[in-house]
Amino acid sequence: LDNGVKASGSPIPSFLHYVPTRETPPTFNRTNKFTRGFQNLIDSYGIASYREVNPALYTIITFPFLFAVMFGDVGHGLIMTIFAAIIVIFEKKLSKQRSDNEIWNIFFGGRYIILLMGIFSIYTGLIYNDMFSKSLNIFGSRWKNVYDNKTLAGKKFFDLDPAAAYTQEPYPFGLDPAWQFAANNIIFLNSFKMKMSIIFGVIHMAFGVTMSVVNFNYLKKREMIYLQYIPQILFLLLLFWYLCILMFMKWISYSALSQDPAYGTSCAPSVLIIFINMMLMKATEAKEPCLSFMYPGQEALQKTFLAFAFLCIPVMLFGKPVYKMLADRKRKKYQQGVESGDTTEVAEHEGE
């Protein structure tokens, strides 16, 4: 206030009155030109309560990355990066123009968000080996042709057996360009991206739920750790984290080079069907030589996980309300005891 008075040249001195109140103070999050766009993005969904953890700092990385997981193209990501970089480089000149164009103001306000989205999209595009819907054969495909010219001239499509046509060495970075020409390209990519999205989504949700522990510990609400956080994270891990583990087990256990036909590629189970049958508590139907379960004791373990997950539901729904109800009863009982004690003490003084 003093600096404002001096800057304005006002002869009237400033003054400040403290007003006692029990109301929760408003939330203030200090931002700069880089973090302002991310903070506005978070505030559009909801503003954190006073002294709670501000999720905007983590959103600086998670939001552009999750966008790039969906967008994932080197060419389009490069266009976004160049567009945002031009705005960032000339931001001082552009900010002085004071444009009334709403669309332009949205782009200018989110220039750093667009820049990071473009950079992350280039990275995920390299992982997907996708540039304007075309693959880049940088390191050379790890798949090879095992047919002679006479055989190739007679058919349009051929099956490549991974045991013979694959060198058993992974492509150094990203997806092998041979999948660009595969007839089952869409099926393979959709399955791969769906599984990857589930894994990232579960990690993201677990991180978001875990952030509540910091709030509960700082705000002295440690009982909420047991009534809210632990049942939530257990429910998430026992069901969806287990689903992610099944995906990794499928990728590792089943191979075209497996000596056991039960763990060959033809017997690789559908993780989605396994998870649905887990919820229905029944075994997956399998034909010889395939197995109904991926590992010994899977049925018993899944039923145990399911039982503990369902036990977490009533704790999540009724734990906090019941605790508050008991706390209110205890508080009222204590207040009644204090009031009755004061009345007795006053009556004794009057008798004297």
XYZ file of C-alpha atoms in Angstrom:
352
model
C 0.000 0.000 0.000
C 2.824 2.417 0.828
C 4.441 1.746 -2.532
C 1.116 2.381 -4.256
C 0.674 5.706 -2.446
C 4.191 6.807 -3.379
C 3.752 5.756 -7.007
C 0.451 7.643 -7.348
C 1.692 10.727 -5.514
C -1.376 10.801 -3.256
C -1.120 13.024 -0.134
C -3.496 10.734 1.779
C -1.636 8.037 3.759
C -2.712 4.427 3.481
C -4.111 2.458 6.383
C -4.950 -1.183 7.007
C -7.453 -2.719 9.431
C -7.380 -6.370 10.448
C -10.908 -7.780 10.581
C -11.163 -10.874 12.814
C -13.057 -13.672 11.065
C -13.278 -17.444 10.937
C -14.024 -17.600 7.229
C -11.575 -19.438 4.992
C -9.256 -16.960 3.245
C -9.337 -16.857 -0.556
C -6.752 -18.879 -2.453
C -3.916 -16.964 -4.086
C -1.488 -18.699 -6.438
C 1.461 -16.623 -7.591
C 2.106 -17.084 -11.317
C 4.399 -15.820 -14.045
C 4.053 -15.678 -17.825
C 5.009 -19.360 -18.110
C 2.766 -20.822 -15.391
C -0.229 -18.476 -15.850
C -1.765 -20.512 -18.669
C -1.527 -23.769 -16.720
C -2.992 -22.109 -13.623
C -5.940 -20.799 -15.649
C -6.442 -24.301 -17.015
C -6.658 -25.730 -13.483
C -8.892 -22.886 -12.254
C -11.373 -23.609 -15.052
C -12.029 -26.992 -13.398
C -11.768 -25.904 -9.765
C -9.698 -23.792 -7.399
C -7.776 -25.466 -4.585
C -8.828 -24.541 -1.058
C -6.674 -22.304 1.115
C -3.204 -23.850 1.692
C -3.939 -26.980 -0.309
C -1.399 -28.329 -2.787
C -1.598 -26.482 -6.091
C -1.823 -29.113 -8.882
C -0.946 -26.583 -11.594
C 2.784 -27.193 -11.071
C 2.414 -30.882 -11.949
C 0.060 -30.053 -14.816
C 2.934 -28.262 -16.571
C 4.247 -31.718 -17.485
C 1.269 -34.079 -17.226
C -1.155 -32.097 -19.422
C 1.124 -31.693 -22.490
C 2.360 -35.272 -22.120
C -1.107 -36.833 -21.975
C -2.150 -34.658 -24.916
C 0.862 -35.941 -26.847
C -0.032 -39.547 -26.041
C -3.289 -38.917 -27.897
C -1.876 -36.635 -30.641
C 1.515 -38.289 -31.297
C 2.747 -37.151 -34.718
C 6.197 -35.736 -35.526
C 4.995 -33.566 -38.407
C 1.973 -32.031 -36.723
C 3.917 -31.651 -33.468
C 6.632 -29.756 -35.345
C 4.042 -27.369 -36.805
C 2.615 -26.720 -33.321
C 6.105 -26.164 -31.892
C 7.095 -23.672 -34.605
C 3.782 -21.787 -34.280
C 4.082 -21.511 -30.486
C 7.803 -20.682 -30.642
C 7.131 -17.713 -32.952
C 4.525 -16.357 -30.517
C 6.901 -16.846 -27.558
C 9.822 -15.135 -29.329
C 7.743 -12.076 -30.257
C 5.533 -12.104 -27.136
C 6.587 -8.613 -25.972
C 5.721 -7.054 -29.314
C 2.459 -8.998 -29.630
C 1.335 -8.236 -26.058
C 1.421 -4.488 -26.790
C -1.141 -4.775 -29.595
C -4.072 -5.378 -27.190
C -6.119 -7.439 -29.640
C -9.883 -7.900 -29.091
C -9.931 -11.148 -31.075
C -11.031 -13.826 -28.614
C -9.482 -16.733 -30.544
C -6.118 -14.969 -30.795
C -6.144 -14.124 -27.090
C -6.714 -17.810 -26.290
C -3.742 -18.816 -28.462
C -1.547 -16.076 -27.017
C -2.490 -16.854 -23.411
C -1.766 -20.549 -23.938
C 1.404 -20.109 -25.999
C 3.581 -22.004 -23.532
C 1.012 -24.795 -23.257
C 0.962 -25.142 -27.058
C 4.776 -25.074 -27.139
C 5.079 -27.953 -24.666
C 2.275 -29.878 -26.364
C 4.157 -29.600 -29.651
C 7.481 -30.723 -28.133
C 5.892 -33.709 -26.395
C 3.968 -34.581 -29.583
C 7.257 -34.776 -31.489
C 8.590 -37.196 -28.865
C 5.525 -39.455 -28.855
C 5.417 -39.237 -32.659
C 8.928 -40.702 -32.713
C 7.749 -43.442 -30.340
C 4.810 -44.196 -32.663
C 7.134 -43.732 -35.685
C 4.486 -41.526 -37.229
C 5.134 -38.428 -39.350
C 2.107 -37.190 -41.271
C 0.780 -40.786 -41.069
C 3.998 -42.163 -42.591
C 6.716 -44.225 -40.889
C 10.414 -43.331 -40.884
C 12.829 -46.188 -41.593
C 15.814 -44.670 -39.799
C 17.494 -47.721 -38.262
C 16.260 -50.390 -40.669
C 13.376 -52.766 -39.987
C 13.958 -55.799 -37.785
C 11.574 -57.834 -39.952
C 12.913 -59.613 -43.045
C 11.432 -61.235 -46.135
C 11.639 -65.035 -46.024
C 9.913 -65.689 -49.383
C 11.497 -66.011 -52.822
C 10.457 -63.975 -55.874
C 8.382 -66.806 -57.326
C 6.276 -67.048 -54.160
C 5.928 -63.272 -53.907
C 4.630 -63.024 -57.477
C 1.718 -65.351 -56.806
C 0.086 -63.652 -53.798
C -0.776 -60.178 -52.585
C -0.543 -60.775 -48.803
C 1.821 -63.028 -46.875
C 2.034 -64.062 -43.241
C 5.343 -63.338 -41.530
C 6.073 -65.805 -38.744
C 7.841 -63.954 -35.873
C 9.940 -67.053 -35.200
C 11.504 -66.915 -38.687
C 10.904 -63.439 -40.152
C 11.817 -61.418 -37.043
C 15.463 -60.952 -36.038
C 14.498 -61.061 -32.318
C 16.191 -57.674 -31.830
C 13.918 -54.740 -30.996
C 13.855 -51.618 -33.127
C 16.253 -49.146 -31.388
C 13.703 -46.371 -30.849
C 9.972 -46.382 -31.414
C 7.796 -48.637 -33.522
C 9.231 -50.808 -36.272
C 8.395 -49.250 -39.698
C 7.347 -52.671 -41.019
C 4.011 -52.258 -39.236
C 3.162 -49.433 -41.644
C 2.612 -52.016 -44.401
C 0.928 -54.690 -42.272
C -2.704 -55.583 -42.961
C -3.350 -55.720 -39.202
C -1.652 -52.361 -38.631
C -4.768 -50.650 -37.221
C -5.614 -53.580 -34.922
C -2.059 -53.718 -33.561
C -1.710 -49.956 -33.038
C -5.128 -49.591 -31.414
C -4.325 -52.420 -29.001
C -0.899 -50.963 -28.217
C -2.160 -47.408 -27.681
C -5.128 -48.561 -25.603
C -2.899 -50.546 -23.236
C -0.415 -47.693 -22.991
C -3.207 -45.194 -22.264
C -4.556 -47.406 -19.473
C -1.093 -47.697 -17.895
C -0.493 -43.934 -18.007
C -4.036 -43.263 -16.789
C -3.678 -45.530 -13.755
C -0.313 -43.951 -12.864
C -1.846 -40.484 -13.224
C -4.853 -41.346 -11.042
C -2.644 -42.945 -8.380
C -0.489 -39.809 -8.305
C -3.553 -37.569 -7.995
C -4.989 -39.613 -5.136
C -1.608 -39.661 -3.370
C -1.452 -35.857 -3.477
C -4.336 -35.807 -0.981
C -1.989 -37.271 1.663
C 0.038 -34.050 1.610
C -3.125 -32.009 2.173
C -4.407 -34.265 4.963
C -1.048 -34.235 6.738
C -0.567 -30.460 6.460
C -4.142 -29.567 7.433
C -4.041 -31.937 10.456
C -6.707 -34.244 9.016
C -4.734 -37.446 9.404
C -7.866 -39.508 10.034
C -8.796 -38.896 6.376
C -5.676 -40.818 5.355
C -7.253 -43.974 6.808
C -10.863 -43.194 5.869
C -10.299 -41.816 2.375
C -6.803 -42.218 0.916
C -6.002 -45.824 1.907
C -9.319 -47.326 0.683
C -9.126 -45.281 -2.532
C -5.565 -46.290 -3.367
C -6.238 -49.924 -2.423
C -9.303 -50.024 -4.681
C -7.270 -48.507 -7.502
C -4.263 -50.799 -7.089
C -6.110 -54.067 -6.465
C -8.185 -53.699 -9.626
C -6.619 -51.390 -12.189
C -2.961 -51.657 -11.194
C -3.419 -55.422 -11.328
C -4.830 -54.965 -14.838
C -1.611 -53.172 -15.831
C 0.476 -55.990 -14.335
C -1.456 -58.497 -16.468
C -0.554 -56.485 -19.568
C 3.162 -56.661 -18.771
C 2.878 -60.366 -17.950
C 1.247 -60.979 -21.325
C 4.027 -59.117 -23.145
C 6.765 -61.005 -21.266
C 5.331 -64.528 -20.910
C 3.973 -65.178 -24.410
C 6.396 -65.416 -27.320
C 6.695 -67.001 -30.744
C 9.931 -68.637 -29.551
C 8.337 -70.299 -26.518
C 8.984 -74.045 -26.311
C 5.733 -74.509 -24.393
C 2.755 -74.220 -26.788
C 0.601 -72.971 -23.894
C 2.738 -69.809 -23.849
C 2.952 -69.321 -27.600
C 1.474 -66.342 -29.425
C -1.615 -68.330 -30.436
C -2.487 -68.830 -26.743
C -1.932 -65.212 -25.672
C -5.136 -64.341 -23.762
C -7.205 -61.180 -23.996
C -6.469 -59.114 -20.886
C -9.865 -57.432 -21.230
C -11.666 -60.796 -21.115
C -9.573 -61.874 -18.109
C -10.476 -58.669 -16.251
C -14.188 -59.021 -17.065
C -14.168 -62.647 -15.903
C -12.357 -61.538 -12.758
C -15.240 -59.195 -11.952
C -17.720 -61.997 -12.727
C -15.598 -64.479 -10.715
C -15.378 -67.128 -13.395
C -12.589 -68.797 -15.356
C -11.684 -67.881 -18.918
C -12.606 -70.588 -21.410
C -9.578 -71.978 -23.230
C -8.953 -74.708 -25.792
C -6.039 -77.138 -25.760
C -3.136 -76.576 -25.434
C -3.956 -73.123 -23.997
C -4.541 -72.528 -20.282
C -7.493 -70.830 -18.578
C -5.189 -68.698 -16.414
C -1.868 -66.979 -17.040
C -0.125 -68.295 -13.897
C -0.782 -70.808 -11.086
C -3.031 -69.525 -8.298
C -4.407 -66.694 -10.426
C -8.051 -67.503 -9.666
C -7.573 -67.471 -5.874
C -5.484 -64.289 -5.988
C -8.048 -62.475 -8.157
C -10.895 -63.404 -5.809
C -8.841 -62.105 -2.865
C -8.137 -58.817 -4.660
C -11.804 -58.485 -5.593
C -12.956 -59.121 -2.008
C -10.604 -56.501 -0.542
C -11.560 -54.012 -3.267
C -15.273 -54.412 -2.482
C -14.543 -54.017 1.243
C -13.022 -50.620 0.454
C -16.295 -49.352 -1.076
C -18.303 -48.939 2.181
C -15.277 -47.303 3.828
C -15.049 -44.775 0.978
C -18.802 -44.085 1.040
C -19.570 -44.075 4.765
C -16.211 -43.655 6.537
C -16.057 -39.859 6.466
C -19.788 -39.208 7.229
C -19.785 -41.675 10.144
C -16.586 -40.176 11.547
C -18.027 -36.643 11.361
C -21.268 -37.795 12.971
C -19.402 -39.398 15.887
C -17.155 -36.340 16.231
C -20.202 -34.022 16.367
C -21.830 -36.198 19.023
C -18.657 -36.146 21.102
C -18.377 -32.367 20.729
C -22.008 -31.794 21.749
C -21.620 -34.131 24.714
C -18.517 -32.239 25.816
C -20.276 -28.869 25.466
C -23.247 -30.114 27.497
C -20.872 -31.321 30.199
C -19.121 -27.957 30.329
C -22.430 -26.084 30.503
C -23.782 -28.296 33.305
C -20.516 -27.894 35.226
C -20.684 -24.106 34.954
C -24.298 -24.116 36.188
C -23.425 -26.201 39.245
C -20.482 -23.966 40.071
C -22.648 -20.842 39.861
C -25.308 -22.433 42.100
C -22.679 -23.277 44.759
C -21.452 -19.681 44.819
C -25.009 -18.399 45.241
C -25.561 -20.796 48.193
C -22.526 -19.384 49.994
